[in-house]
PDB file of C-alpha atoms in Angstrom:
ATOM      1  CA  ASP A 138       0.000   0.000   0.000  1.00  0.00           C
ATOM      2  CA  ALA A 139       1.613   3.239  -1.139  1.00  0.00           C
ATOM      3  CA  GLY A 140       1.646   6.074   1.309  1.00  0.00           C
ATOM      4  CA  VAL A 141       1.069   9.706   0.464  1.00  0.00           C
ATOM      5  CA  THR A 142       3.047  10.677  -2.620  1.00  0.00           C
ATOM      6  CA  GLN A 143       4.017  14.141  -3.818  1.00  0.00           C
ATOM      7  CA  SER A 144       5.594  15.556  -6.939  1.00  0.00           C
ATOM      8  CA  PRO A 145       7.912  17.044  -7.818  1.00  0.00           C
ATOM      9  CA  THR A 146      10.521  16.477  -5.104  1.00  0.00           C
ATOM     10  CA  HIS A 147      12.281  19.766  -5.712  1.00  0.00           C
ATOM     11  CA  LEU A 148      11.411  22.864  -7.680  1.00  0.00           C
ATOM     12  CA  ILE A 149      13.161  26.138  -8.397  1.00  0.00           C
ATOM     13  CA  LYS A 150      11.190  29.160  -9.553  1.00  0.00           C
ATOM     14  CA  THR A 151      11.747  32.893  -9.841  1.00  0.00           C
ATOM     15  CA  ARG A 152       9.728  35.668  -8.266  1.00  0.00           C
ATOM     16  CA  GLY A 153       6.426  36.341  -9.988  1.00  0.00           C
ATOM     17  CA  GLN A 154       6.127  32.891 -11.483  1.00  0.00           C
ATOM     18  CA  GLN A 155       3.392  30.374 -10.760  1.00  0.00           C
ATOM     19  CA  VAL A 156       3.811  26.832  -9.461  1.00  0.00           C
ATOM     20  CA  THR A 157       1.668  23.706  -9.212  1.00  0.00           C
ATOM     21  CA  LEU A 158       2.400  20.944  -6.726  1.00  0.00           C
ATOM     22  CA  ARG A 159       0.708  17.549  -6.738  1.00  0.00           C
ATOM     23  CA  CYS A 160      -0.343  15.039  -4.121  1.00  0.00           C
ATOM     24  CA  SER A 161      -1.871  11.574  -4.099  1.00  0.00           C
ATOM     25  CA  PRO A 162      -3.349  10.462  -0.769  1.00  0.00           C
ATOM     26  CA  LYS A 163      -3.069   7.054   0.832  1.00  0.00           C
ATOM     27  CA  SER A 164      -5.392   4.481  -0.630  1.00  0.00           C
ATOM     28  CA  GLY A 165      -8.891   4.913   0.809  1.00  0.00           C
ATOM     29  CA  HIS A 166      -8.289   8.418   2.144  1.00  0.00           C
ATOM     30  CA  ASP A 167     -10.605  11.074   0.758  1.00  0.00           C
ATOM     31  CA  THR A 168      -9.411  14.173   2.641  1.00  0.00           C
ATOM     32  CA  VAL A 169      -6.241  16.020   1.710  1.00  0.00           C
ATOM     33  CA  SER A 170      -4.591  18.870   3.605  1.00  0.00           C
ATOM     34  CA  TRP A 171      -1.696  21.086   2.549  1.00  0.00           C
ATOM     35  CA  TYR A 172       0.916  22.594   4.849  1.00  0.00           C
ATOM     36  CA  GLN A 173       3.821  24.967   4.407  1.00  0.00           C
ATOM     37  CA  GLN A 174       6.947  24.337   6.454  1.00  0.00           C
ATOM     38  CA  ALA A 175       9.581  27.046   6.547  1.00  0.00           C
ATOM     39  CA  LEU A 176      13.102  26.031   7.471  1.00  0.00           C
ATOM     40  CA  GLY A 177      13.429  25.331  11.181  1.00  0.00           C
ATOM     41  CA  GLN A 178       9.724  25.708  11.897  1.00  0.00           C
ATOM     42  CA  GLY A 179       6.681  23.538  12.284  1.00  0.00           C
ATOM     43  CA  PRO A 180       4.248  23.049   9.396  1.00  0.00           C
ATOM     44  CA  GLN A 181       1.566  25.705   8.915  1.00  0.00           C
ATOM     45  CA  PHE A 182      -1.890  24.708   7.685  1.00  0.00           C
ATOM     46  CA  ILE A 183      -2.803  26.126   4.269  1.00  0.00           C
ATOM     47  CA  PHE A 184      -6.115  24.437   3.440  1.00  0.00           C
ATOM     48  CA  GLN A 185      -7.986  21.163   3.323  1.00  0.00           C
ATOM     49  CA  TYR A 186      -9.993  19.503   0.560  1.00  0.00           C
ATOM     50  CA  TYR A 187     -12.823  17.041   0.876  1.00  0.00           C
ATOM     51  CA  GLU A 188     -15.274  15.966  -1.815  1.00  0.00           C
ATOM     52  CA  GLU A 189     -13.489  18.253  -4.267  1.00  0.00           C
ATOM     53  CA  GLU A 190     -14.186  21.356  -2.199  1.00  0.00           C
ATOM     54  CA  GLU A 191     -12.082  23.502   0.090  1.00  0.00           C
ATOM     55  CA  ARG A 192     -13.368  22.709   3.558  1.00  0.00           C
ATOM     56  CA  GLN A 193     -11.009  24.701   5.771  1.00  0.00           C
ATOM     57  CA  ARG A 194      -8.422  27.382   5.156  1.00  0.00           C
ATOM     58  CA  GLY A 195      -5.543  28.730   7.173  1.00  0.00           C
ATOM     59  CA  ASN A 196      -4.123  32.227   7.182  1.00  0.00           C
ATOM     60  CA  PHE A 197      -2.727  32.262   3.655  1.00  0.00           C
ATOM     61  CA  PRO A 198      -3.427  34.792   0.877  1.00  0.00           C
ATOM     62  CA  ASP A 199      -5.539  34.099  -2.170  1.00  0.00           C
ATOM     63  CA  ARG A 200      -2.367  33.510  -4.169  1.00  0.00           C
ATOM     64  CA  PHE A 201      -2.562  30.038  -2.672  1.00  0.00           C
ATOM     65  CA  SER A 202      -5.287  27.948  -4.260  1.00  0.00           C
ATOM     66  CA  GLY A 203      -6.005  24.294  -4.683  1.00  0.00           C
ATOM     67  CA  HIS A 204      -8.035  21.632  -6.291  1.00  0.00           C
ATOM     68  CA  GLN A 205      -9.124  18.095  -5.548  1.00  0.00           C
ATOM     69  CA  PHE A 206      -9.955  15.601  -8.249  1.00  0.00           C
ATOM     70  CA  PRO A 207     -12.566  12.812  -8.235  1.00  0.00           C
ATOM     71  CA  ASN A 208      -9.812  10.267  -7.462  1.00  0.00           C
ATOM     72  CA  TYR A 209      -9.007  12.343  -4.292  1.00  0.00           C
ATOM     73  CA  SER A 210      -5.625  13.529  -5.567  1.00  0.00           C
ATOM     74  CA  SER A 211      -4.966  17.209  -5.111  1.00  0.00           C
ATOM     75  CA  GLU A 212      -3.018  20.153  -6.448  1.00  0.00           C
ATOM     76  CA  LEU A 213      -1.660  23.229  -4.720  1.00  0.00           C
ATOM     77  CA  ASN A 214      -1.184  26.307  -6.876  1.00  0.00           C
ATOM     78  CA  VAL A 215       0.756  29.383  -5.863  1.00  0.00           C
ATOM     79  CA  ASN A 216       0.653  32.490  -8.053  1.00  0.00           C
ATOM     80  CA  ALA A 217       2.934  35.525  -8.126  1.00  0.00           C
ATOM     81  CA  LEU A 218       5.654  33.762  -6.150  1.00  0.00           C
ATOM     82  CA  LEU A 219       7.533  35.684  -3.488  1.00  0.00           C
ATOM     83  CA  LEU A 220      10.913  34.907  -1.969  1.00  0.00           C
ATOM     84  CA  GLY A 221       9.092  34.138   1.274  1.00  0.00           C
ATOM     85  CA  ASP A 222       7.201  31.308  -0.405  1.00  0.00           C
ATOM     86  CA  SER A 223      10.376  29.232  -0.337  1.00  0.00           C
ATOM     87  CA  ALA A 224       9.564  26.280   1.904  1.00  0.00           C
ATOM     88  CA  LEU A 225       8.785  22.598   2.114  1.00  0.00           C
ATOM     89  CA  TYR A 226       5.194  22.003   1.031  1.00  0.00           C
ATOM     90  CA  LEU A 227       3.608  19.013   2.681  1.00  0.00           C
ATOM     91  CA  CYS A 228       0.489  17.115   1.803  1.00  0.00           C
ATOM     92  CA  ALA A 229      -1.352  14.972   4.334  1.00  0.00           C
ATOM     93  CA  SER A 230      -4.259  12.604   3.967  1.00  0.00           C
ATOM     94  CA  THR A 231      -6.662  11.805   6.784  1.00  0.00           C
ATOM     95  CA  GLY A 232      -7.316   8.330   8.079  1.00  0.00           C
ATOM     96  CA  THR A 233     -10.369   6.737   9.628  1.00  0.00           C
ATOM     97  CA  TYR A 234      -9.684   8.101  13.116  1.00  0.00           C
ATOM     98  CA  ASN A 235      -8.662  11.583  11.945  1.00  0.00           C
ATOM     99  CA  GLU A 236      -4.955  10.846  12.079  1.00  0.00           C
ATOM    100  CA  GLN A 237      -3.018  12.614   9.342  1.00  0.00           C
ATOM    101  CA  PHE A 238      -0.293  10.952   7.308  1.00  0.00           C
ATOM    102  CA  PHE A 239       2.212  13.119   5.528  1.00  0.00           C
ATOM    103  CA  GLY A 240       3.988  12.773   2.233  1.00  0.00           C
ATOM    104  CA  PRO A 241       7.698  13.492   1.737  1.00  0.00           C
ATOM    105  CA  GLY A 242       7.019  17.070   0.640  1.00  0.00           C
ATOM    106  CA  THR A 243       8.056  19.276  -2.245  1.00  0.00           C
ATOM    107  CA  ARG A 244      10.960  21.621  -1.628  1.00  0.00           C
ATOM    108  CA  LEU A 245      10.206  24.920  -3.387  1.00  0.00           C
ATOM    109  CA  THR A 246      12.958  27.490  -3.822  1.00  0.00           C
ATOM    110  CA  VAL A 247      12.041  30.938  -5.112  1.00  0.00           C
ATOM    111  CA  LEU A 248      14.936  33.008  -6.479  1.00  0.00           C
TER     112      LEU A 248
ATOM    113  CA  GLY D 235      -3.263  33.726  20.841  1.00  0.00           C
ATOM    114  CA  GLU D 236      -3.852  30.038  20.602  1.00  0.00           C
ATOM    115  CA  SER D 237      -0.694  28.032  20.138  1.00  0.00           C
ATOM    116  CA  VAL D 238       1.018  24.745  20.616  1.00  0.00           C
ATOM    117  CA  GLY D 239       4.599  25.085  21.725  1.00  0.00           C
ATOM    118  CA  LEU D 240       7.569  23.139  22.988  1.00  0.00           C
ATOM    119  CA  HIS D 241       9.727  23.841  26.037  1.00  0.00           C
ATOM    120  CA  LEU D 242      13.135  22.685  24.765  1.00  0.00           C
ATOM    121  CA  PRO D 243      14.485  23.287  21.292  1.00  0.00           C
ATOM    122  CA  THR D 244      17.273  20.667  21.544  1.00  0.00           C
ATOM    123  CA  LEU D 245      17.586  17.532  23.641  1.00  0.00           C
ATOM    124  CA  SER D 246      20.819  15.520  23.804  1.00  0.00           C
ATOM    125  CA  VAL D 247      20.387  11.973  25.030  1.00  0.00           C
ATOM    126  CA  GLN D 248      22.801   9.131  25.652  1.00  0.00           C
ATOM    127  CA  GLU D 249      22.008   6.017  23.651  1.00  0.00           C
ATOM    128  CA  GLY D 250      19.983   3.649  25.814  1.00  0.00           C
ATOM    129  CA  ASP D 251      18.615   6.366  28.081  1.00  0.00           C
ATOM    130  CA  ASN D 252      15.005   7.489  28.095  1.00  0.00           C
ATOM    131  CA  SER D 253      13.978  10.730  26.379  1.00  0.00           C
ATOM    132  CA  ILE D 254      11.213  13.067  27.440  1.00  0.00           C
ATOM    133  CA  ILE D 255       9.932  15.765  25.098  1.00  0.00           C
ATOM    134  CA  ASN D 256       7.457  18.298  26.441  1.00  0.00           C
ATOM    135  CA  CYS D 257       4.769  20.359  24.781  1.00  0.00           C
ATOM    136  CA  ALA D 258       2.326  23.003  26.005  1.00  0.00           C
ATOM    137  CA  TYR D 259      -0.944  23.967  24.410  1.00  0.00           C
ATOM    138  CA  SER D 260      -3.214  26.879  25.156  1.00  0.00           C
ATOM    139  CA  ASN D 261      -6.614  25.908  23.747  1.00  0.00           C
ATOM    140  CA  SER D 262      -8.566  24.048  26.400  1.00  0.00           C
ATOM    141  CA  ALA D 263     -11.079  23.020  23.728  1.00  0.00           C
ATOM    142  CA  SER D 264      -8.493  20.909  21.903  1.00  0.00           C
ATOM    143  CA  ASP D 265      -9.473  17.273  21.896  1.00  0.00           C
ATOM    144  CA  TYR D 266      -6.833  15.418  19.932  1.00  0.00           C
ATOM    145  CA  PHE D 267      -3.046  15.535  20.030  1.00  0.00           C
ATOM    146  CA  ILE D 268      -0.435  13.907  17.847  1.00  0.00           C
ATOM    147  CA  TRP D 269       3.323  13.460  18.022  1.00  0.00           C
ATOM    148  CA  TYR D 270       5.289  13.428  14.799  1.00  0.00           C
ATOM    149  CA  LYS D 271       8.923  12.593  14.060  1.00  0.00           C
ATOM    150  CA  GLN D 272      10.623  14.353  11.182  1.00  0.00           C
ATOM    151  CA  GLU D 273      13.974  13.261   9.843  1.00  0.00           C
ATOM    152  CA  SER D 274      16.042  15.499   7.641  1.00  0.00           C
ATOM    153  CA  GLY D 275      14.610  15.823   4.150  1.00  0.00           C
ATOM    154  CA  LYS D 276      11.470  13.858   4.958  1.00  0.00           C
ATOM    155  CA  GLY D 277       7.878  14.571   5.831  1.00  0.00           C
ATOM    156  CA  PRO D 278       6.568  14.230   9.404  1.00  0.00           C
ATOM    157  CA  GLN D 279       6.015  10.630  10.450  1.00  0.00           C
ATOM    158  CA  PHE D 280       3.083   9.784  12.723  1.00  0.00           C
ATOM    159  CA  ILE D 281       4.313   8.353  16.052  1.00  0.00           C
ATOM    160  CA  ILE D 282       1.401   8.266  18.451  1.00  0.00           C
ATOM    161  CA  ASP D 283      -1.779  10.150  19.243  1.00  0.00           C
ATOM    162  CA  ILE D 284      -3.998  10.718  22.239  1.00  0.00           C
ATOM    163  CA  ARG D 285      -7.508  12.017  22.698  1.00  0.00           C
ATOM    164  CA  SER D 286      -8.598  14.347  25.445  1.00  0.00           C
ATOM    165  CA  ASN D 287     -10.599  11.643  27.223  1.00  0.00           C
ATOM    166  CA  MET D 288      -7.333   9.832  28.012  1.00  0.00           C
ATOM    167  CA  ASP D 289      -4.300  10.806  30.069  1.00  0.00           C
ATOM    168  CA  LYS D 290      -1.855   8.154  28.911  1.00  0.00           C
ATOM    169  CA  ARG D 291      -1.292   6.049  25.827  1.00  0.00           C
ATOM    170  CA  GLN D 292       1.513   3.628  25.074  1.00  0.00           C
ATOM    171  CA  GLY D 293       3.002   2.413  21.845  1.00  0.00           C
ATOM    172  CA  GLN D 294       6.141   0.570  20.969  1.00  0.00           C
ATOM    173  CA  ARG D 295       8.880   2.244  23.080  1.00  0.00           C
ATOM    174  CA  VAL D 296       6.829   5.448  23.214  1.00  0.00           C
ATOM    175  CA  THR D 297       4.369   6.808  25.744  1.00  0.00           C
ATOM    176  CA  VAL D 298       2.335   9.983  25.494  1.00  0.00           C
ATOM    177  CA  LEU D 299       1.033  11.663  28.630  1.00  0.00           C
ATOM    178  CA  LEU D 300      -1.657  14.311  28.615  1.00  0.00           C
ATOM    179  CA  ASN D 301      -2.300  16.657  31.528  1.00  0.00           C
ATOM    180  CA  LYS D 302      -5.383  18.682  30.716  1.00  0.00           C
ATOM    181  CA  THR D 303      -5.244  20.608  33.984  1.00  0.00           C
ATOM    182  CA  VAL D 304      -2.041  22.385  32.978  1.00  0.00           C
ATOM    183  CA  LYS D 305      -2.495  21.912  29.210  1.00  0.00           C
ATOM    184  CA  HIS D 306       0.661  19.887  28.843  1.00  0.00           C
ATOM    185  CA  LEU D 307       1.630  16.756  26.979  1.00  0.00           C
ATOM    186  CA  SER D 308       4.830  14.825  26.773  1.00  0.00           C
ATOM    187  CA  LEU D 309       6.394  12.112  24.666  1.00  0.00           C
ATOM    188  CA  GLN D 310       8.581   9.551  26.370  1.00  0.00           C
ATOM    189  CA  ILE D 311      10.917   7.402  24.307  1.00  0.00           C
ATOM    190  CA  ALA D 312      12.325   4.390  26.095  1.00  0.00           C
ATOM    191  CA  ALA D 313      15.871   3.151  25.442  1.00  0.00           C
ATOM    192  CA  THR D 314      16.621   5.865  22.907  1.00  0.00           C
ATOM    193  CA  GLN D 315      18.427   4.635  19.815  1.00  0.00           C
ATOM    194  CA  PRO D 316      20.496   6.440  17.157  1.00  0.00           C
ATOM    195  CA  GLY D 317      17.560   6.084  14.760  1.00  0.00           C
ATOM    196  CA  ASP D 318      15.492   8.222  17.112  1.00  0.00           C
ATOM    197  CA  SER D 319      17.584  11.277  16.228  1.00  0.00           C
ATOM    198  CA  ALA D 320      15.160  13.663  14.542  1.00  0.00           C
ATOM    199  CA  VAL D 321      12.950  16.686  15.160  1.00  0.00           C
ATOM    200  CA  TYR D 322       9.811  15.907  17.110  1.00  0.00           C
ATOM    201  CA  PHE D 323       6.638  17.955  16.804  1.00  0.00           C
ATOM    202  CA  CYS D 324       3.496  17.937  18.833  1.00  0.00           C
ATOM    203  CA  ALA D 325       0.350  18.936  16.998  1.00  0.00           C
ATOM    204  CA  GLU D 326      -3.109  19.856  18.105  1.00  0.00           C
ATOM    205  CA  ASN D 327      -6.187  18.840  16.154  1.00  0.00           C
ATOM    206  CA  ARG D 328      -9.126  20.935  17.159  1.00  0.00           C
ATOM    207  CA  ALA D 329     -12.673  19.652  17.188  1.00  0.00           C
ATOM    208  CA  ALA D 330     -13.830  21.697  14.205  1.00  0.00           C
ATOM    209  CA  GLY D 331     -12.281  19.865  11.287  1.00  0.00           C
ATOM    210  CA  ASN D 332      -8.878  18.336  10.806  1.00  0.00           C
ATOM    211  CA  LYS D 333      -6.649  21.392  10.894  1.00  0.00           C
ATOM    212  CA  LEU D 334      -3.416  20.545  12.670  1.00  0.00           C
ATOM    213  CA  THR D 335      -1.599  23.246  14.630  1.00  0.00           C
ATOM    214  CA  PHE D 336       2.075  22.438  15.148  1.00  0.00           C
ATOM    215  CA  GLY D 337       4.609  23.632  17.643  1.00  0.00           C
ATOM    216  CA  GLY D 338       8.114  24.669  16.658  1.00  0.00           C
ATOM    217  CA  GLY D 339       9.736  21.281  17.211  1.00  0.00           C
ATOM    218  CA  THR D 340      12.401  19.746  19.471  1.00  0.00           C
ATOM    219  CA  ARG D 341      15.561  18.300  18.000  1.00  0.00           C
ATOM    220  CA  VAL D 342      16.659  15.063  19.673  1.00  0.00           C
ATOM    221  CA  LEU D 343      20.326  14.154  19.323  1.00  0.00           C
ATOM    222  CA  VAL D 344      21.317  10.648  20.406  1.00  0.00           C
ATOM    223  CA  LYS D 345      24.917  10.311  21.524  1.00  0.00           C
ATOM    224  CA  PRO D 346      26.579   6.892  21.103  1.00  0.00           C
TER     225      PRO D 346
END
């Protein structure tokens, strides 16, 4: 049984560009959450998707948007990239008892 | 504001000793807590969780204690091994939805 998978592993972009990150949840999990983890800090909640809709959102600007597909996979889009968007972006899927399992993350560097 | 935090940023432990990592939370309405282990270059790995109707839960070499009176939880690792070297996060999952709020993390260094 594959765990949560994310792609790409690493990404380098320049300021002002747009980026799309992808996530596939664990088999049987229908809820996907995205987190941003700056270097040396704990992950910060961005938003959560369930039944193809955004169910909860953290304190992130509208430049951060997402999507969930019928197969429960999800995308995170960030527009107009800023240097401060450089971070590890984590995807988590939710299990039966509300435990969250994380993927390996995508390391985004904005130059 | 509401937060989940950790008391010690770095913990050095002799191999074979027990480790104790502490965490404070401020939202008395929180009902679910999770400990994660994060190794360099990897995503957080689920270790153990506890719900607010419990005060202790044990796993394999790990024990989580929850003290709701002082809003404190701890993770105990028995017979710490080199593979336990990592950053450990506590996270709070509040009743309304599955949004996790993380603390800043404690780095555990296991000395041989």
